[in-house]
XYZ file of C-alpha atoms in Angstrom:
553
model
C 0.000 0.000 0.000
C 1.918 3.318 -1.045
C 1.504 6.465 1.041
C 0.837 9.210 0.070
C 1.457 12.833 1.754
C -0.002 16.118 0.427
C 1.224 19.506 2.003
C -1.666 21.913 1.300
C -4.961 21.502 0.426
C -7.339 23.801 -1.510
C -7.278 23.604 -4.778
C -4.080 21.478 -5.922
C -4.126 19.443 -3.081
C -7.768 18.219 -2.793
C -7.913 17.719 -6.477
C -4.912 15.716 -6.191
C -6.305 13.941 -3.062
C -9.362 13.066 -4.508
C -8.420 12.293 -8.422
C -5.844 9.983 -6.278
C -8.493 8.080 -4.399
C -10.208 7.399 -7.192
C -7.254 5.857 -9.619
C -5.915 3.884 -6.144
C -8.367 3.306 -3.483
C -5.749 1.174 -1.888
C -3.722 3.853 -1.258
C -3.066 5.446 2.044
C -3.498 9.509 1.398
C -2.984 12.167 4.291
C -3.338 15.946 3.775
C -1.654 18.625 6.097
C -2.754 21.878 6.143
C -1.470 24.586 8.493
C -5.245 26.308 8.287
C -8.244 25.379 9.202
C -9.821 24.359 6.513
C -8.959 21.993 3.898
C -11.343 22.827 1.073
C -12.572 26.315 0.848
C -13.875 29.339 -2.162
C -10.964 31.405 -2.062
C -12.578 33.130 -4.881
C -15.771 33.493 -3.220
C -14.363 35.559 -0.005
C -14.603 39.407 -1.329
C -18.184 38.118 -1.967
C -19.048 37.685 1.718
C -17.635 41.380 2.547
C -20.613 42.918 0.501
C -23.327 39.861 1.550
C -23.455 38.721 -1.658
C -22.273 35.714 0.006
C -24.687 35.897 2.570
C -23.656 32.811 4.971
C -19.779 32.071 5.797
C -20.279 28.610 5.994
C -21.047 28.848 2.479
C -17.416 29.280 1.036
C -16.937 26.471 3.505
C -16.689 23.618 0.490
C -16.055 20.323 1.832
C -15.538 19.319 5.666
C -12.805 16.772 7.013
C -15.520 14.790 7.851
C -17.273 14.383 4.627
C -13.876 13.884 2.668
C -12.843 11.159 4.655
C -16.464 9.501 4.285
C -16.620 9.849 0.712
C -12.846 9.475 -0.221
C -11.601 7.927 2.793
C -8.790 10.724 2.829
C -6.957 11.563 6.106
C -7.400 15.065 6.119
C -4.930 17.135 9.000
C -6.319 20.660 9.368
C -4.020 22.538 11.499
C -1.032 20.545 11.028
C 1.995 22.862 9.744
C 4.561 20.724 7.868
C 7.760 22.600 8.920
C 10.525 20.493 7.460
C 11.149 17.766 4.776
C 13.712 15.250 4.803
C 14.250 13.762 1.342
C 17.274 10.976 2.613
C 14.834 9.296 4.376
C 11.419 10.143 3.253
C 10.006 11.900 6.055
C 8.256 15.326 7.051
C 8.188 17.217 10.735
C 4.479 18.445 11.509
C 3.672 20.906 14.332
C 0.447 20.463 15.379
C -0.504 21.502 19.297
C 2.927 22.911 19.898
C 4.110 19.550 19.320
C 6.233 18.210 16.246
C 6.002 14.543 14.805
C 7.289 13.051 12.099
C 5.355 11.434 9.368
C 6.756 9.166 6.479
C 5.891 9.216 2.601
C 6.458 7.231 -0.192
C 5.385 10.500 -2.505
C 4.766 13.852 -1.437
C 3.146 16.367 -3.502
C 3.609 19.294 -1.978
C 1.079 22.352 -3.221
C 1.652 25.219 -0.661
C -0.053 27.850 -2.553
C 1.286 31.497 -3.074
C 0.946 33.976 -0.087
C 0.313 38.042 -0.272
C 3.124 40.072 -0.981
C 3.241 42.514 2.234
C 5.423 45.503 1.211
C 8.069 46.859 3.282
C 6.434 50.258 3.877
C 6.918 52.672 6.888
C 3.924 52.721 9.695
C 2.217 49.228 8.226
C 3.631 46.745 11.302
C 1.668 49.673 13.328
C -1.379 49.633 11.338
C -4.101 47.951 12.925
C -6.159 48.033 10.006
C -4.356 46.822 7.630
C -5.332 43.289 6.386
C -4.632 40.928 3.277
C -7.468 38.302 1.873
C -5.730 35.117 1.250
C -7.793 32.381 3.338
C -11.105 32.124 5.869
C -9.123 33.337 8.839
C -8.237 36.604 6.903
C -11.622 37.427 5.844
C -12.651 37.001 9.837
C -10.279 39.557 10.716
C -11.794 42.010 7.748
C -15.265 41.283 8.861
C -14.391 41.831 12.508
C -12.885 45.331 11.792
C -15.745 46.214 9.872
C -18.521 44.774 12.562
C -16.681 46.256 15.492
C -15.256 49.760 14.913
C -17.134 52.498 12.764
C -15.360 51.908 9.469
C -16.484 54.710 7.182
C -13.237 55.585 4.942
C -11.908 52.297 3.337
C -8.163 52.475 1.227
C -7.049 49.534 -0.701
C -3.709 48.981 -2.608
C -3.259 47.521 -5.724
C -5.794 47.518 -8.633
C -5.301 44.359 -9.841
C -8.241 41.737 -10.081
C -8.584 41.013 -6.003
C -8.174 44.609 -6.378
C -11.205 45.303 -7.846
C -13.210 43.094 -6.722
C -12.568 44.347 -3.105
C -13.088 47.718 -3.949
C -16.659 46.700 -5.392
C -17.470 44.727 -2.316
C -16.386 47.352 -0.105
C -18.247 50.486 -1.828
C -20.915 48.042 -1.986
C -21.016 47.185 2.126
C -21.264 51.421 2.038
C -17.946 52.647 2.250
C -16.019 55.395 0.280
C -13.316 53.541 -1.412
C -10.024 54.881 -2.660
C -8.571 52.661 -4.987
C -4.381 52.883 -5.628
C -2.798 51.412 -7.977
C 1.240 51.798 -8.837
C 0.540 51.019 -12.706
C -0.734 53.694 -14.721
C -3.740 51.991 -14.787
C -6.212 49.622 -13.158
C -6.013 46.032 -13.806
C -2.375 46.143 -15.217
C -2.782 42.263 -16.816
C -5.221 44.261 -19.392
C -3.893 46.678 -21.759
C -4.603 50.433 -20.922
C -7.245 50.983 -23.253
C -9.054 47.778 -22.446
C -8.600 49.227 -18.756
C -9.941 52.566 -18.941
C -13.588 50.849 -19.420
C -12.853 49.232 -15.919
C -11.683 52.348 -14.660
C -14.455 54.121 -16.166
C -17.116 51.911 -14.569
C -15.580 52.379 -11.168
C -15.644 56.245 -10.933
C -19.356 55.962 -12.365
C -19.943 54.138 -9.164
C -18.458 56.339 -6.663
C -15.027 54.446 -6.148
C -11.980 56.873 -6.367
C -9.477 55.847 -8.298
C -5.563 56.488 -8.207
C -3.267 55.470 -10.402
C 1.065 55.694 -10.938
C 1.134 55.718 -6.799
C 1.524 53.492 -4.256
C 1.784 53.710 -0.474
C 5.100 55.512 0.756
C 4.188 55.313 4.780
C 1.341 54.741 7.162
C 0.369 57.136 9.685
C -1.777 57.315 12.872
C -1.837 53.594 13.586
C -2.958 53.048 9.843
C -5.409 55.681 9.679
C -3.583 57.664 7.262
C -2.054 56.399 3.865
C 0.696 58.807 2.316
C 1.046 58.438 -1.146
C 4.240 58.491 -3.083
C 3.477 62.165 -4.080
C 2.576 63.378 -1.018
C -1.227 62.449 -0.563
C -2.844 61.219 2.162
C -6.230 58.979 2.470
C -7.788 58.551 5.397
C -8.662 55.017 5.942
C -10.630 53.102 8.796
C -9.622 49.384 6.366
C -6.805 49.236 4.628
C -6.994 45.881 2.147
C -3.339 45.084 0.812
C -3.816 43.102 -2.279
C -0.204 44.062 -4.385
C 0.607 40.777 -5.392
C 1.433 37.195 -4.083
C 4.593 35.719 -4.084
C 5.372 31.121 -3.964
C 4.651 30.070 -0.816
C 8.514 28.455 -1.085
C 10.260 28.302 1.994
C 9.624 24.669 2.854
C 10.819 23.769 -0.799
C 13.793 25.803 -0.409
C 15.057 24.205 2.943
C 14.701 20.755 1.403
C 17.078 21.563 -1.371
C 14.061 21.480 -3.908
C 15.330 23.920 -6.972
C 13.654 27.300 -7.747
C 13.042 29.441 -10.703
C 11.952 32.869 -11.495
C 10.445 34.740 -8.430
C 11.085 31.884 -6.395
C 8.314 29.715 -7.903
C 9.332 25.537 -7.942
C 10.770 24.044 -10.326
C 9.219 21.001 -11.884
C 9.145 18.986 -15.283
C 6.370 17.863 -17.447
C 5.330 15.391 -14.980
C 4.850 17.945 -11.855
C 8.620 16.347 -10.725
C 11.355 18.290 -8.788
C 14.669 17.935 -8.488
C 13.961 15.505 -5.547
C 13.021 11.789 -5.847
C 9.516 11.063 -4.756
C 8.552 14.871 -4.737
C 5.987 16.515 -6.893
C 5.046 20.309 -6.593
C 1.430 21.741 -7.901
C -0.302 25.097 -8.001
C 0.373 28.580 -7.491
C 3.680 28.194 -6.143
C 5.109 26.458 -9.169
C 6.936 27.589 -12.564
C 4.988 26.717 -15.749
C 5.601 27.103 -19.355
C 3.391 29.842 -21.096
C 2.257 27.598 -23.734
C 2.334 30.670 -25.721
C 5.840 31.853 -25.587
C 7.375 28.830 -23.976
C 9.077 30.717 -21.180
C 9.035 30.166 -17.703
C 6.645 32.202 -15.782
C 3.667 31.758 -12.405
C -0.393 31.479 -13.489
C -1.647 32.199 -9.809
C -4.866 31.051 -10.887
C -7.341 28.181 -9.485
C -8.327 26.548 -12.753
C -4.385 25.293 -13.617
C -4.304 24.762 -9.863
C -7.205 22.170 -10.194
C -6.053 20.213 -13.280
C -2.463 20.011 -12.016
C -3.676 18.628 -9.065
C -5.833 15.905 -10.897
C -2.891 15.250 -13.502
C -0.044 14.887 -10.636
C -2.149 12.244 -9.372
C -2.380 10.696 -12.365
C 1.464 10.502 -13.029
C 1.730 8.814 -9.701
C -1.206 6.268 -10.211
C 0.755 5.638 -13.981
C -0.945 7.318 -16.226
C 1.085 8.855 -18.777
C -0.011 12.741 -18.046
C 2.091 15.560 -19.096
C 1.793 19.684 -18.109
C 1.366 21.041 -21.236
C 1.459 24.510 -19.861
C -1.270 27.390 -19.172
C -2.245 30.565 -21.093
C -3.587 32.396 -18.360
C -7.391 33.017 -18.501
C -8.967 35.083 -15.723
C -12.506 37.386 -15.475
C -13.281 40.063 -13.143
C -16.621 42.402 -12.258
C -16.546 45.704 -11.785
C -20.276 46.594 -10.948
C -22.513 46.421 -13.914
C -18.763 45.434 -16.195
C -16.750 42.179 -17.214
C -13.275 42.233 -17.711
C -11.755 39.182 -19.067
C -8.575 38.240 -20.506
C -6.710 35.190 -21.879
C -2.906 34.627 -23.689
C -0.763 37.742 -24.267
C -1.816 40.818 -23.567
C -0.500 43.558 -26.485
C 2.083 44.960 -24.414
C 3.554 41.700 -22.967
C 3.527 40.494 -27.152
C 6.038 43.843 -27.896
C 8.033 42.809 -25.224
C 8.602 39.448 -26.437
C 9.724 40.372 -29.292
C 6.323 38.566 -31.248
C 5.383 40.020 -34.409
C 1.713 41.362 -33.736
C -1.622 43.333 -34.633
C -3.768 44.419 -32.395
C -7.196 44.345 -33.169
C -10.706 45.497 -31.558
C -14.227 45.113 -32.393
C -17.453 45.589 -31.067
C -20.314 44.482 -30.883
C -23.650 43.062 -28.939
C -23.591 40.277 -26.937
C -26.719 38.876 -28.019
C -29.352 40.018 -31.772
C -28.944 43.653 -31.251
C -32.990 43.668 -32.162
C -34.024 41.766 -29.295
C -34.599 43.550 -26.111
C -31.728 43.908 -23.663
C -28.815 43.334 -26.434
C -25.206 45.667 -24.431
C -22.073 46.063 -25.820
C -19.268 44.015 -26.167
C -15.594 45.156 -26.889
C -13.369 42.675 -27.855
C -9.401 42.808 -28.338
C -7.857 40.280 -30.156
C -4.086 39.836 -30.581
C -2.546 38.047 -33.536
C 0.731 37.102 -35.781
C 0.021 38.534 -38.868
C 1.833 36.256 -41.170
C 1.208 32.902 -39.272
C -2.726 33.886 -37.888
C -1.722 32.225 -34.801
C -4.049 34.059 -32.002
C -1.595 35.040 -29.144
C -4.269 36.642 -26.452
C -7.554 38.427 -26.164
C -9.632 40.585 -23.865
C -12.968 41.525 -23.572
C -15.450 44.396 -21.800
C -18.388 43.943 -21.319
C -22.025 43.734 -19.478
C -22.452 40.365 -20.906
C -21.363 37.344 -22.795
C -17.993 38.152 -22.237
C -16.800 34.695 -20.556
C -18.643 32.954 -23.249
C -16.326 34.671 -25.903
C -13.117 34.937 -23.990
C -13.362 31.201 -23.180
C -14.131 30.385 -27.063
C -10.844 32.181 -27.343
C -8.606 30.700 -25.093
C -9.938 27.783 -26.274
C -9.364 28.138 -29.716
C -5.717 29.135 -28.044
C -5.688 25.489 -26.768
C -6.320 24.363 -29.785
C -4.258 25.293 -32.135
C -6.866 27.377 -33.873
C -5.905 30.559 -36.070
C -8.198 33.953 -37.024
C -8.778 32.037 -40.237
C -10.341 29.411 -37.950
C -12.462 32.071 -36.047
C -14.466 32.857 -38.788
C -15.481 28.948 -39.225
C -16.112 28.753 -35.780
C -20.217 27.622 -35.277
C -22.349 29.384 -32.485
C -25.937 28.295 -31.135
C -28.167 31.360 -32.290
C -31.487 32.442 -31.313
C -32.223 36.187 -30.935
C -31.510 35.948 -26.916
C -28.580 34.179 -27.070
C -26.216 35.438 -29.816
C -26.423 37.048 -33.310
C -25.814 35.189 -36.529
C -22.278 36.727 -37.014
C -21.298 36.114 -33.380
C -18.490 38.973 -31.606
C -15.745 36.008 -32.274
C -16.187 35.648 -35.752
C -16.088 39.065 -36.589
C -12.700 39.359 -34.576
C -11.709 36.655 -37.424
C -13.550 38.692 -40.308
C -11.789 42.134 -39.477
C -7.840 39.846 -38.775
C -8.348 38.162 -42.376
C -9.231 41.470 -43.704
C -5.880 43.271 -42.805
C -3.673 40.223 -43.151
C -5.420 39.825 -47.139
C -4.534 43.504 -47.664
C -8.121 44.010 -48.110
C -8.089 46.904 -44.847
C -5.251 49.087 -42.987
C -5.702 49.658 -39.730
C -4.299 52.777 -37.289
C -4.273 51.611 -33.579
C -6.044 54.589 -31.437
C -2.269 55.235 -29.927
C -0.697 55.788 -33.547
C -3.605 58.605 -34.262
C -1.833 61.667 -33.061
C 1.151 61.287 -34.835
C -0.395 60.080 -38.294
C -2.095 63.439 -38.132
C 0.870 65.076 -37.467
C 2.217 63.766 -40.737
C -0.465 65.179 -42.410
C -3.239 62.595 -42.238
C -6.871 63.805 -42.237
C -9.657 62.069 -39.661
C -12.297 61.423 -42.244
C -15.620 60.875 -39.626
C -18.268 58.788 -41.180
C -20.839 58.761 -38.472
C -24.188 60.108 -38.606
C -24.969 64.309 -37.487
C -26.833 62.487 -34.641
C -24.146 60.663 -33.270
C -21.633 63.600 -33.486
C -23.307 65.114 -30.238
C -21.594 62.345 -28.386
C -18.177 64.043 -29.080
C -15.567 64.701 -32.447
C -12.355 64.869 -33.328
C -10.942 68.367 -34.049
C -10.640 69.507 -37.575
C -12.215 65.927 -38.875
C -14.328 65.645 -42.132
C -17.459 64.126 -41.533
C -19.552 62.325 -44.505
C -22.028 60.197 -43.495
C -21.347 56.352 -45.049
C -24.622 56.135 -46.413
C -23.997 59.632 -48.036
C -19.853 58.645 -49.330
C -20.564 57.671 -52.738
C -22.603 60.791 -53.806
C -20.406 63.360 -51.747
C -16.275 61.789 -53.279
C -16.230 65.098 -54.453
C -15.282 66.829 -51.697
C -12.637 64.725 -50.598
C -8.906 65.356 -51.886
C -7.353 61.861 -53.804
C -4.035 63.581 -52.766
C -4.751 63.430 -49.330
C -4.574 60.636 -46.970
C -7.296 59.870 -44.561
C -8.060 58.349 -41.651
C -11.484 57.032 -41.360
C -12.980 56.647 -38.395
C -17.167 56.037 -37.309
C -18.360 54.319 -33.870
C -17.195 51.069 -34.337
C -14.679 50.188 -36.787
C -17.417 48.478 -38.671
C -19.239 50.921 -41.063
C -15.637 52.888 -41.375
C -14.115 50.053 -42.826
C -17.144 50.065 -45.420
C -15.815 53.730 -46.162
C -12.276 52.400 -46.562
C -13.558 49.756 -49.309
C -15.205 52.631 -51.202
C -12.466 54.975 -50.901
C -9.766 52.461 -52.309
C -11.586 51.406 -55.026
C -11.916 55.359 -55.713
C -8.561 55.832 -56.197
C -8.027 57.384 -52.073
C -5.796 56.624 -49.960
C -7.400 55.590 -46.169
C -6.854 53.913 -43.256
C -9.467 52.515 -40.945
C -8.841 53.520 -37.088
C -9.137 50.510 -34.925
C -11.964 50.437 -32.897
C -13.295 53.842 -33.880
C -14.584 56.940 -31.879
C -16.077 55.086 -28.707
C -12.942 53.295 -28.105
C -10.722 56.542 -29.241
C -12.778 58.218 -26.358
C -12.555 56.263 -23.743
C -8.865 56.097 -23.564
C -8.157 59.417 -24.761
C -11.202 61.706 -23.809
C -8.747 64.589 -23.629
C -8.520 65.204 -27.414
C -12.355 65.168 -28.088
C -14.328 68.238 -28.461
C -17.535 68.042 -26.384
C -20.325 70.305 -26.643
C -20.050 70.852 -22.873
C -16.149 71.711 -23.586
């Protein structure tokens, strides 16, 4: 009978745990975890803060009790493994204020990641400054907000915790400030993508800070000085810049580590060390993408490398293929998903890339209820091969960011997004669905048949001596317009060449992207020569408000 040990539970561990009892219900299977709990929503917690989780013992998901009647697992909560000893296959537990030892014939270990607490003056003092990592740390939050009169909340860091915190907080009824280092909110997005998020956040009364971080706490916590000399009042201060690989009891055993201090392992969830597997947040993985080493911090890898470790020990030929990195967030009424490479991480890889955006509704824009969807896809140009996408949205966004990163998976190209087949009924979908357009517009520009200006290239074209050529309708002008553009309705283009210069180079440019880039297709076969602007004037003036003329201006 082989023994097995698993340090951590969660989401690596228990999958492991449980994918292991079923493949070898011979074997004997102990799990230590230092907490509590053994199986609980991590995801779930900011959910409670707001009562959108109304009951605690909700995010409670399995009990000791009913894994080891189900799975006859030996399940350890409190036990804190302290110390491995590969040369004789054994681990030191402190449990009580007592340490044991405990053999193994395999040990997976799958200690998660753990916040990254910055060194920042005042914060030991701070009474009121808390991470969300586990049950225990939610207590605390709840605690602080039940007990004192918590009016002014602060929290640092913007990414997708981030956000989620601040929306739980603001929705519990506290004024939220909202700092972020990046120069903008949710820094895995690209900043254009981000300024929706942003957006959406103001419009519900969260203030939002961005290119500062905390430089020193004050008061016991109760004031946050910024990096440029600002200071918050705060009552709840939620740290959430980061985790880092929970690594130290890898380290001590001699287990190799990689980038950031995340655990080495090969295909087969291996280390270094005979007889010792690592899963989870804390390990390196291949972006299947680039092929470089990097950490996914994410629970969906966590879960499938916990079921596929167990099935390398049980002997089933498994390999880790890797992870692209697909994650969702709300921001009140908004989605934010992403998956792959974001633009900027593609330019700094060296990848040749376009960036492209579309958008669209995320259901038959006839039938009642149809919102907007913007969609960002990022492709090679010469091979098709999709490298990442995001989307914004009220709806339907995880439904086309997972037919992405699926396609990803797969092997797919844009050429492949256009084949792609959708269920469609009016309240579902359209007939062209958001995903195949994304493949429409890609094959368009890689067949020559469209140029496209990114919304960050449109200054400086029109410095050269480009013209914005605006092909929206009067109506829609009262929503904003570029300064000094041309505007000719599309419907109106063919009767009105005329008054457009062949000698002059324009930039054409309506809501969308969509009826532009019919304007681009009349204009080249006219003899003009145009450019369509990528994603038009609602994108254009969301990231860059600044350089549209408003009637209220």
């Amino acid at each position: 009978m082989k023994k097995i040990v698993i340090v951590g539970g969660v989401a690596g561990g228990m999958s492991a745990a449980t994918r292991l009892r079923r493949l070898m219900d011979d074997a004997e299977i102990i799990i230590m975890e230092k907490g509590p709990y053994v199986s609980f929503a991590n995801c779930g917690l900011p959910y409670h803060i707001s009562g959108e989780i109304a009951e605690r013992s909700d995010l409670i998901v399995q009990t000791p009790e009913a894994l080891q009647a189900r799975f006859k697992l030996d399940i350890r909560s409190e036990h804190e493994v302290t110390k491995v000893n590969p040369e004789n296959k054994t681990i030191e537990v402190l449990h009580n204020d007592e340490v044991f030892t405990e053999t193994y014939d395999e040990l997976i270990l799958s200690p998660g990641a753990k916040p990254f607490i910055p060194s920042i003056p005042g914060l030991d003092a701070a009474t009121n400054a808390f991470s969300l990592r586990n049950v225990p740390d939610l207590d605390k939050i709840m605690s602080q907000l039940k007990e004192n009169e918590v009016k002014e909340a602060v929290v640092i860091g913007a990414g997708f915790i981030g956000v989620e915190m601040a929306e739980n907080l603001k929705k519990f009824g506290l004024n939220v400030t909202l700092v972020e280092m990046a120069p903008h909110v949710l820094p895995p997005l690209d900043e254009e993508m981000a300024a929706f998020v942003e957006a959406e956040l103001k419009r519900n009364g969260v203030r939002v800070i961005t290119s500062q971080s905390a430089n020193e706490f004050r008061n016991n916590g109760k004031e946050v000085v910024l990096t440029d000399g600002q200071i918050i009042p705060s009552d709840l201060t939620i740290l959430s810049v980061g985790v880092r690989p929970e690594n130290s009891l890898a380290e001590a055993a001699g287990i190799k580590l990689g980038r950031q201090g995340g655990i080495l392992v090969d295909n087969n969830y291996q280390t270094n060390i005979p007889n010792i597997y690592a899963v989870g947040d804390a390990i390196i993985v291949k972006q299947q993408i680039t092929g470089e080493d990097t950490m996914i911090a994410l629970a969906s890898p966590a879960n499938r490398q916990g079921r596929q470790v167990a099935d390398v020990i049980a002997g089933l030929n498994r390999k880790n293929q890797g992870s692209i990195g697909t994650a969702i967030v709300r921001a009140f009424n908004l989605t934010a998903a992403s998956t792959g490479l974001n633009e900027r991480v593609a330019q700094l890889s060296g990848l040749n890339h376009i960036a492209i955006h579309t958008t669209g509704k995320d259901h038959a824009g006839y039938y009642p209820g149809a919102t907007s969807l913007t969609i960002k896809l990022v492709f090679d140009p010469e091979t098709g091969k999709i490298l990442g996408a995001q989307g914004i949205g009220q709806k339907g966004v995880d439904k086309r960011i997972d037919v992405i990163a699926t396609a990803i998976k797969g092997g797919l190209t844009i050429f492949d997004l256009m084949e792609l087949e959708f269920t469609y009924a009016p309240p579902f979908g359209s007939a062209k669905d958001p995903v195949n357009m994304l493949g429409y517009v890609a094959s368009n520009i890689v067949e020559g048949l469209s140029d496209s200006v990114a919304w960050h290239e449109l200054q400086t074209q029109l410095n050269d001596g480009k013209q914005v050529l605006d092909v929206r309708s009067p109506d829609e002008l009262a929503n904003g317009q570029y300064p000094n553009a041309i505007n000719i309705p599309v419907n109106e283009l063919r009767e009105r060449l005329n008054e457009l210069d062949r000698t002059q180079p324009y930039i054409i440019s309506c809501a969308s992207g969509a009826r532009s880039y019919i304007a681009e297709r009349i204009l080249k076969q006219n003899g003009f020569t145009v450019a369509n602007l990528d994603g038009g004037f609602n994108l254009y003036n969301t990231v860059k408000p600044e350089d549209i003329i408003h009637e209220n201006n």
